[in-house]
Amino acid sequence: MSQYDLVVVGGGPTGATVAEFSARTRGWSVLVVERRNHVAGNCYDESYPGTDLLWHRYGPHYLRFKNTETFDYLGRFTEWLPGNYVVKAQVDGRLVPMPINLETIELIHGEVALTQESARRLLEADLGFHGEAANSEEYILGKAGRRLYDTLYDQYTRKQWGRSARFLDPSVCGRVPIRFDRNPYYTDAPIQVMPRDGYTALFDRMLRSSPLIDVVTDVDWLHEPVHGTRATVFTGPLDDYFQARLGPLPWRSLRFEAEVKEQEWFQPCVQVNYPGAEPYTRKVEIKHVTRQKSARTVVVTEFPSDVGDPYYPVPARESRELHQRYVELADEEGEKRGVVFGGRLGNYRYINTDEAVESALELAARLS
Ligand SMILES: O=c1ccn([C@@H]2O[C@H](COP(=O)(O)OP(=O)(O)O[C@H]3O[C@@H]([C@H](O)CO)[C@H](O)[C@H]3O)[C@@H](O)[C@H]2O)c(=O)[nH]1
């Protein structure tokens, strides 16, 4: 036991939210223990070495909100910039809009001036699956057809996940909308914004918002577990907590190669996806969304990998079964030691940052 009411393991979006809410609304003392040398979790951004340009060290984060409650909550700690989340895919040397929209369908099917009706008819004739999709391959074949699946999803997904879309839940490829209009933005969320001073500044402000919150970094809680007198919230990888007692949960990681380019812009939008034979999946030029002005730019190429920090839980049948067995252990741990698991890693859920904050607020409200 520590002298703190609450111990939070991990200083990312979930940990910062639980800590801030508990200090502010309950007056609890909170210790946040972070394994890395910084807070903000995988949202961490900083100036790229030798430049004053922000980069997202663990991959891009395009903040969007489904509801105003979470948006208003985070808005207490930051000003916002409008989001500018435009993504294209490189296909045969050309850039096509991603998500699929009418222009994508025209470029890939060799058509012009498609309407919603004519595009639907075209794809209907190419559908490779009918019925209720049981996996991501069936989902895309049933909505966009064979040609778009083969061109935009098949190899990209194999690279990203190390397996075919056939062995992933429909929700994985279903994250990206398929459109019959000309909307070029990556997500359908009604609110799309970037924190004006970056994500690290946002989560750092949350953690500094109360003198009741102490933060220690460079400390692996698993080596020296201390518990809060009221609760402990663990936001690290669920299987790490249990020393992978039931076997490791499948995770997917990323390796990043960053380059400073001596040119104002490298590509026309923040993200270009590579659904072909290249060993990487995407190139991100985050300056498009941070809106910094500079004659230079930073470009980050992503190489998916099985080794490295866990970024993605793998939504698939076998991981769901193993995860369920870990959930049973987690429930016992809650009863024995008051440990509650949260966040993308602690709950083994493929969620976005707004969803992590939303569920952290719910979790914090349940603590007593
Ligand atoms: O060109 C493509 C694009 C996607 N897929 C398949 O869809 C899966 C989901 O894609 P996406 O949502 O783009 O995946 P990711 O989570 O890596 O990226 C988004 O999430 C945020 C951020 O990481 C969290 O804030 C970022 O904003 C988005 O880019 C993908 O895994 C593929 O299987 C495809 O095949 N081809």
Coordinates of C-alpha atoms and ligand atoms in Angstrom, one line a residue:
M1 CA 0.0 0.0 0.0
S2 CA 1.1 3.6 -0.7
Q3 CA -0.1 6.7 1.2
Y4 CA -2.0 7.7 -1.9
D5 CA -5.8 7.2 -2.3
L6 CA -5.3 6.2 -5.9
V7 CA -2.3 4.8 -7.9
V8 CA -2.6 5.0 -11.7
V9 CA -0.2 3.0 -13.7
G10 CA 0.5 4.8 -17.0
G11 CA 0.5 8.5 -17.8
G12 CA -1.3 8.3 -21.2
P13 CA -4.8 9.5 -22.1
T14 CA -6.5 7.0 -19.8
G15 CA -4.2 7.5 -16.8
A16 CA -4.2 11.3 -17.1
T17 CA -8.1 11.4 -17.3
V18 CA -8.6 9.1 -14.3
A19 CA -6.0 11.0 -12.2
E20 CA -7.5 14.4 -13.1
F21 CA -11.1 13.4 -12.5
S22 CA -10.3 11.7 -9.2
A23 CA -8.3 14.6 -7.8
R24 CA -10.8 17.2 -8.9
T25 CA -14.1 15.6 -8.1
R26 CA -13.2 13.4 -5.0
G27 CA -10.2 15.3 -3.6
W28 CA -8.2 12.1 -3.8
S29 CA -4.4 12.0 -3.7
V30 CA -3.1 10.3 -6.8
L31 CA 0.2 8.8 -7.8
V32 CA 0.8 8.3 -11.5
V33 CA 3.6 5.8 -12.3
E34 CA 4.9 5.9 -15.8
R35 CA 7.4 3.4 -17.3
R36 CA 8.6 5.7 -20.1
N37 CA 10.5 9.0 -19.5
H38 CA 7.5 11.0 -20.5
V39 CA 3.7 11.3 -20.1
A40 CA 1.0 11.3 -22.9
G41 CA 1.5 7.6 -23.7
N42 CA 1.4 6.8 -27.4
C43 CA 0.0 10.3 -28.1
Y44 CA 3.4 11.7 -27.2
D45 CA 4.6 14.4 -29.5
E46 CA 7.8 16.5 -29.2
S47 CA 10.0 18.6 -31.4
Y48 CA 11.9 16.4 -33.8
P49 CA 15.6 16.5 -32.8
G50 CA 17.4 19.4 -34.5
T51 CA 14.1 21.1 -35.5
D52 CA 11.3 23.0 -34.0
L53 CA 8.8 20.8 -35.8
L54 CA 6.4 18.6 -33.8
W55 CA 6.3 14.9 -34.6
H56 CA 4.3 12.1 -33.2
R57 CA 6.9 9.6 -31.9
Y58 CA 4.6 6.6 -31.8
G59 CA 2.5 7.2 -34.9
P60 CA -0.1 9.8 -35.9
H61 CA -3.1 10.8 -33.8
Y62 CA -6.0 12.4 -35.5
L63 CA -8.3 13.4 -32.7
R64 CA -12.0 13.2 -33.4
F65 CA -15.1 13.2 -31.2
K66 CA -18.4 11.5 -31.5
N67 CA -19.9 13.6 -28.7
T68 CA -19.4 17.0 -27.2
E69 CA -19.0 15.8 -23.6
T70 CA -15.5 14.3 -24.2
F71 CA -14.6 17.2 -26.4
D72 CA -15.7 19.8 -23.8
Y73 CA -13.8 17.9 -21.1
L74 CA -10.5 17.9 -23.0
G75 CA -11.2 21.5 -24.0
R76 CA -10.6 22.6 -20.4
F77 CA -6.9 21.8 -21.0
T78 CA -6.3 23.0 -24.6
E79 CA -7.2 25.3 -27.4
W80 CA -8.0 23.6 -30.6
L81 CA -7.0 23.7 -34.3
P82 CA -9.4 22.5 -36.9
G83 CA -8.5 18.9 -38.0
N84 CA -7.3 18.5 -41.6
Y85 CA -7.3 14.8 -41.8
V86 CA -7.0 14.0 -45.5
V87 CA -5.5 10.6 -46.5
K88 CA -4.7 9.3 -49.9
A89 CA -3.5 5.9 -51.1
Q90 CA -0.8 5.5 -53.7
V91 CA -2.0 3.1 -56.5
D92 CA 0.1 2.6 -59.7
G93 CA 1.9 5.9 -59.1
R94 CA -1.3 7.9 -58.6
L95 CA -2.9 9.2 -55.4
V96 CA -6.5 8.2 -54.8
P97 CA -8.7 9.4 -51.9
M98 CA -8.9 7.0 -48.9
P99 CA -11.5 6.4 -47.5
I100 CA -13.0 5.2 -50.8
N101 CA -15.3 7.9 -52.3
L102 CA -16.7 8.5 -55.7
E103 CA -13.3 9.8 -57.0
T104 CA -11.6 6.6 -55.7
I105 CA -14.1 4.5 -57.5
E106 CA -13.7 6.5 -60.7
L107 CA -9.9 6.2 -60.6
I108 CA -9.8 2.5 -59.8
H109 CA -12.6 1.4 -62.0
G110 CA -11.6 3.7 -64.9
E111 CA -15.0 5.6 -64.9
V112 CA -15.8 9.3 -65.0
A113 CA -18.5 11.4 -63.5
L114 CA -20.1 8.7 -61.3
T115 CA -23.1 9.5 -59.3
Q116 CA -24.1 7.8 -56.1
E117 CA -26.5 5.6 -58.0
S118 CA -24.2 4.6 -60.8
A119 CA -21.3 4.0 -58.4
R120 CA -23.5 1.7 -56.3
R121 CA -24.6 -0.2 -59.4
L122 CA -20.9 -0.6 -60.4
L123 CA -19.8 -1.9 -57.1
E124 CA -22.9 -4.2 -56.8
A125 CA -21.8 -6.0 -59.9
D126 CA -18.3 -6.5 -58.3
L127 CA -19.3 -7.6 -54.8
G128 CA -17.4 -10.7 -53.7
F129 CA -19.6 -11.4 -50.7
H130 CA -23.3 -11.3 -49.7
G131 CA -24.7 -11.7 -46.3
E132 CA -23.5 -10.9 -42.8
A133 CA -19.7 -10.5 -42.8
A134 CA -17.8 -12.7 -40.3
N135 CA -14.4 -11.1 -41.0
S136 CA -12.8 -8.0 -42.5
E137 CA -12.3 -9.5 -46.0
E138 CA -16.0 -10.4 -46.3
Y139 CA -16.9 -7.0 -44.9
I140 CA -15.0 -5.1 -47.7
L141 CA -15.9 -7.6 -50.4
G142 CA -19.5 -7.2 -49.5
K143 CA -19.5 -3.4 -49.4
A144 CA -16.8 -2.2 -51.9
G145 CA -16.3 -5.3 -54.2
R146 CA -13.4 -7.3 -55.3
R147 CA -11.4 -4.7 -57.2
L148 CA -11.3 -2.2 -54.5
Y149 CA -10.6 -4.8 -51.9
D150 CA -7.7 -6.2 -53.9
T151 CA -6.3 -2.8 -54.6
L152 CA -6.7 -1.0 -51.3
Y153 CA -7.1 -3.5 -48.5
D154 CA -5.6 -6.9 -49.2
Q155 CA -1.9 -6.2 -49.0
Y156 CA -2.1 -3.2 -46.8
T157 CA -3.9 -5.3 -44.2
R158 CA -1.4 -8.2 -44.5
K159 CA 1.4 -5.8 -43.9
Q160 CA -0.3 -4.0 -41.0
W161 CA -1.5 -7.1 -39.2
G162 CA 0.8 -9.9 -40.5
R163 CA -2.3 -11.8 -41.6
S164 CA -5.1 -11.7 -44.1
A165 CA -8.2 -9.6 -43.5
R166 CA -10.0 -13.0 -43.5
F167 CA -8.5 -13.5 -40.0
L168 CA -9.6 -10.2 -38.5
D169 CA -12.9 -9.1 -37.1
P170 CA -15.1 -7.0 -39.5
S171 CA -14.6 -4.0 -37.3
V172 CA -10.9 -3.7 -38.3
C173 CA -11.4 -2.7 -41.9
G174 CA -14.8 -1.4 -41.0
R175 CA -13.1 1.5 -39.1
V176 CA -12.6 3.2 -42.4
P177 CA -15.8 4.5 -44.0
I178 CA -16.8 3.7 -47.6
R179 CA -18.5 6.7 -49.2
F180 CA -20.7 7.4 -52.2
D181 CA -20.1 11.2 -52.1
R182 CA -16.9 13.2 -52.5
N183 CA -16.0 13.8 -48.9
P184 CA -12.2 13.7 -48.7
Y185 CA -11.8 13.5 -44.9
Y186 CA -10.6 10.4 -43.1
T187 CA -13.3 10.1 -40.5
D188 CA -17.0 10.7 -40.3
A189 CA -16.8 12.1 -36.7
P190 CA -18.7 15.3 -36.3
I191 CA -15.8 17.0 -34.4
Q192 CA -12.3 16.7 -35.8
V193 CA -9.6 18.8 -34.1
M194 CA -5.9 18.9 -33.0
P195 CA -4.8 20.2 -29.6
R196 CA -3.2 23.5 -30.5
D197 CA 0.0 23.0 -28.5
G198 CA 0.2 19.3 -29.1
Y199 CA -0.8 16.1 -27.2
T200 CA 2.0 16.1 -24.7
A201 CA 1.1 19.6 -23.6
L202 CA -2.6 18.6 -23.3
F203 CA -2.0 15.5 -21.1
D204 CA 0.8 17.2 -19.1
R205 CA -1.6 20.1 -18.2
M206 CA -4.2 17.5 -17.0
L207 CA -1.6 15.9 -14.8
R208 CA -0.5 19.3 -13.4
S209 CA -4.0 20.5 -12.9
S210 CA -4.0 19.6 -9.2
P211 CA -1.4 19.6 -6.4
L212 CA -3.0 16.3 -5.3
I213 CA -1.5 14.5 -8.4
D214 CA 2.2 13.3 -8.3
V215 CA 3.8 11.9 -11.4
V216 CA 6.9 9.7 -11.5
T217 CA 8.4 8.7 -14.8
D218 CA 11.1 6.0 -15.6
V219 CA 9.6 3.7 -13.1
D220 CA 8.2 0.3 -14.0
W221 CA 5.4 -0.3 -11.6
L222 CA 5.5 -4.0 -12.3
H223 CA 8.9 -4.1 -10.6
E224 CA 7.7 -2.3 -7.5
P225 CA 3.9 -2.6 -7.4
V226 CA 2.4 -0.2 -4.9
H227 CA -1.4 0.1 -4.5
G228 CA -3.7 3.0 -3.7
T229 CA -5.7 2.8 -0.5
R230 CA -8.9 3.1 -2.5
A231 CA -7.9 1.7 -5.9
T232 CA -5.2 1.0 -8.4
V233 CA -5.9 1.6 -12.1
F234 CA -3.6 -0.3 -14.5
T235 CA -3.4 1.0 -18.1
G236 CA -0.4 -1.1 -19.3
P237 CA -0.8 -4.2 -21.4
L238 CA -3.2 -6.6 -19.7
D239 CA -1.0 -9.7 -20.2
D240 CA 2.1 -7.9 -18.8
Y241 CA 0.3 -7.5 -15.5
F242 CA -0.1 -11.2 -15.2
Q243 CA 3.5 -12.0 -16.6
A244 CA 1.7 -13.6 -19.6
R245 CA 0.6 -16.4 -17.4
L246 CA -2.0 -17.7 -19.9
G247 CA 0.3 -17.0 -22.9
P248 CA 1.0 -13.7 -24.6
L249 CA -1.9 -11.8 -26.1
P250 CA -1.3 -11.0 -29.7
W251 CA -0.2 -7.4 -30.2
R252 CA 1.0 -5.6 -33.3
S253 CA 3.8 -3.0 -33.2
L254 CA 5.3 -0.4 -35.5
R255 CA 8.8 0.7 -36.4
F256 CA 9.2 4.3 -37.5
E257 CA 11.8 5.8 -39.8
A258 CA 11.8 9.6 -39.6
E259 CA 13.5 12.0 -42.0
V260 CA 13.9 15.8 -42.1
K261 CA 13.3 17.0 -45.7
E262 CA 14.8 20.4 -46.7
Q263 CA 11.6 21.3 -48.5
E264 CA 8.4 23.0 -47.4
W265 CA 6.1 20.1 -48.3
F266 CA 6.8 16.4 -49.1
Q267 CA 3.3 15.2 -50.0
P268 CA -0.1 16.8 -50.6
C269 CA -1.8 15.6 -47.4
V270 CA -1.0 14.4 -43.9
Q271 CA -1.0 10.7 -44.7
V272 CA -0.3 8.6 -47.8
N273 CA -1.0 4.9 -47.6
Y274 CA 0.9 2.3 -49.6
P275 CA -1.4 -0.7 -50.3
G276 CA 1.2 -2.3 -52.6
A277 CA 4.3 -4.4 -52.3
E278 CA 6.4 -1.8 -50.3
P279 CA 7.4 -3.1 -46.9
Y280 CA 5.8 0.0 -45.2
T281 CA 2.1 1.0 -44.9
R282 CA 2.1 4.7 -44.7
K283 CA 4.0 8.0 -44.8
V284 CA 2.9 10.7 -42.4
E285 CA 3.8 14.4 -42.8
I286 CA 2.3 15.7 -39.5
K287 CA 2.9 19.4 -40.4
H288 CA -0.3 19.3 -42.4
V289 CA -2.3 19.0 -39.2
T290 CA -0.1 20.8 -36.7
R291 CA -0.1 23.7 -39.2
Q292 CA 3.4 24.7 -38.3
K293 CA 5.1 27.0 -40.7
S294 CA 8.6 26.0 -41.8
A295 CA 10.8 25.6 -44.9
R296 CA 11.6 22.1 -43.7
T297 CA 9.3 19.1 -43.0
V298 CA 9.5 15.8 -41.1
V299 CA 8.2 12.6 -42.8
V300 CA 7.7 9.4 -40.9
T301 CA 7.5 6.0 -42.6
E302 CA 5.7 3.2 -40.7
F303 CA 6.8 -0.4 -40.8
P304 CA 4.4 -2.8 -39.0
S305 CA 6.1 -5.4 -36.8
D306 CA 5.5 -8.2 -34.4
V307 CA 8.2 -6.9 -32.1
G308 CA 8.4 -3.7 -30.2
D309 CA 6.0 -1.7 -28.0
P310 CA 2.4 -3.0 -28.1
Y311 CA 0.3 -0.5 -30.2
Y312 CA -2.6 -2.6 -31.5
P313 CA -4.6 -5.4 -29.9
V314 CA -5.4 -7.8 -32.7
P315 CA -9.2 -8.1 -33.0
A316 CA -9.7 -11.8 -34.0
R317 CA -11.4 -14.9 -32.7
E318 CA -8.4 -16.5 -31.0
S319 CA -7.3 -13.3 -29.3
R320 CA -10.9 -12.7 -28.1
E321 CA -10.9 -16.2 -26.4
L322 CA -7.5 -15.6 -24.7
H323 CA -8.5 -12.1 -23.7
Q324 CA -11.7 -13.4 -22.1
R325 CA -9.6 -15.7 -19.9
Y326 CA -7.4 -12.7 -18.9
V327 CA -10.6 -10.8 -18.0
E328 CA -11.5 -13.5 -15.5
L329 CA -8.1 -13.1 -13.9
A330 CA -8.5 -9.3 -14.0
D331 CA -11.9 -9.6 -12.2
E332 CA -10.3 -11.7 -9.4
E333 CA -7.5 -9.1 -9.1
G334 CA -10.1 -6.4 -8.7
E335 CA -11.7 -8.3 -5.8
K336 CA -8.4 -9.2 -4.1
R337 CA -6.4 -6.0 -4.6
G338 CA -8.8 -3.3 -5.9
V339 CA -7.0 -3.2 -9.3
V340 CA -9.1 -1.9 -12.2
F341 CA -7.8 -2.2 -15.8
G342 CA -8.3 0.6 -18.4
G343 CA -7.4 1.9 -21.7
R344 CA -6.5 0.4 -25.1
L345 CA -3.7 -1.8 -23.6
G346 CA -5.3 -2.6 -20.2
N347 CA -8.7 -3.5 -21.8
Y348 CA -7.2 -4.9 -25.0
R349 CA -9.6 -2.9 -27.1
Y350 CA -8.8 -1.2 -30.5
I351 CA -10.1 2.2 -29.5
N352 CA -9.2 5.8 -30.5
T353 CA -8.1 8.5 -28.1
D354 CA -11.5 10.1 -27.7
E355 CA -12.9 6.6 -26.8
A356 CA -10.1 6.1 -24.3
V357 CA -10.9 9.4 -22.6
E358 CA -14.6 8.7 -22.6
S359 CA -14.2 5.3 -21.1
A360 CA -11.6 6.6 -18.6
L361 CA -14.2 9.1 -17.4
E362 CA -16.7 6.3 -16.9
L363 CA -14.1 4.2 -15.1
A364 CA -13.1 7.0 -12.8
A365 CA -16.8 7.7 -12.0
R366 CA -17.2 4.1 -10.9
L367 CA -14.3 4.1 -8.4
S368 CA -15.2 4.6 -4.8
Ligands
LIG1 O1 -5.5 2.3 -46.9 C1 -6.0 1.5 -46.1 C2 -6.4 1.9 -44.8 C3 -6.9 1.0 -43.9 N1 -6.9 -0.3 -44.2 C4 -7.4 -1.3 -43.2 O2 -8.2 -0.7 -42.2 C5 -7.6 -0.8 -40.9 C6 -7.9 0.4 -40.1 O3 -7.3 1.5 -40.7 P1 -7.0 2.8 -39.8 O4 -8.2 3.2 -39.0 O5 -6.4 3.8 -40.7 O6 -5.9 2.3 -38.8 P2 -5.0 3.0 -37.7 O7 -5.6 2.7 -36.4 O8 -3.6 2.5 -37.8 O9 -5.0 4.5 -38.0 C7 -6.0 5.4 -37.6 O10 -6.1 5.5 -36.2 C8 -5.6 6.8 -35.8 C9 -4.7 6.8 -34.7 O11 -3.7 5.7 -34.9 C10 -5.4 6.7 -33.4 O12 -5.7 8.0 -33.0 C11 -5.2 7.5 -37.0 O13 -5.8 8.7 -36.8 C12 -5.7 6.8 -38.2 O14 -4.8 6.8 -39.2 C13 -6.1 -1.0 -41.2 O15 -5.4 -1.6 -40.2 C14 -6.2 -1.9 -42.4 O16 -6.5 -3.2 -42.1 C15 -6.5 -0.8 -45.4 O17 -6.4 -2.0 -45.7 N2 -6.0 0.1 -46.3

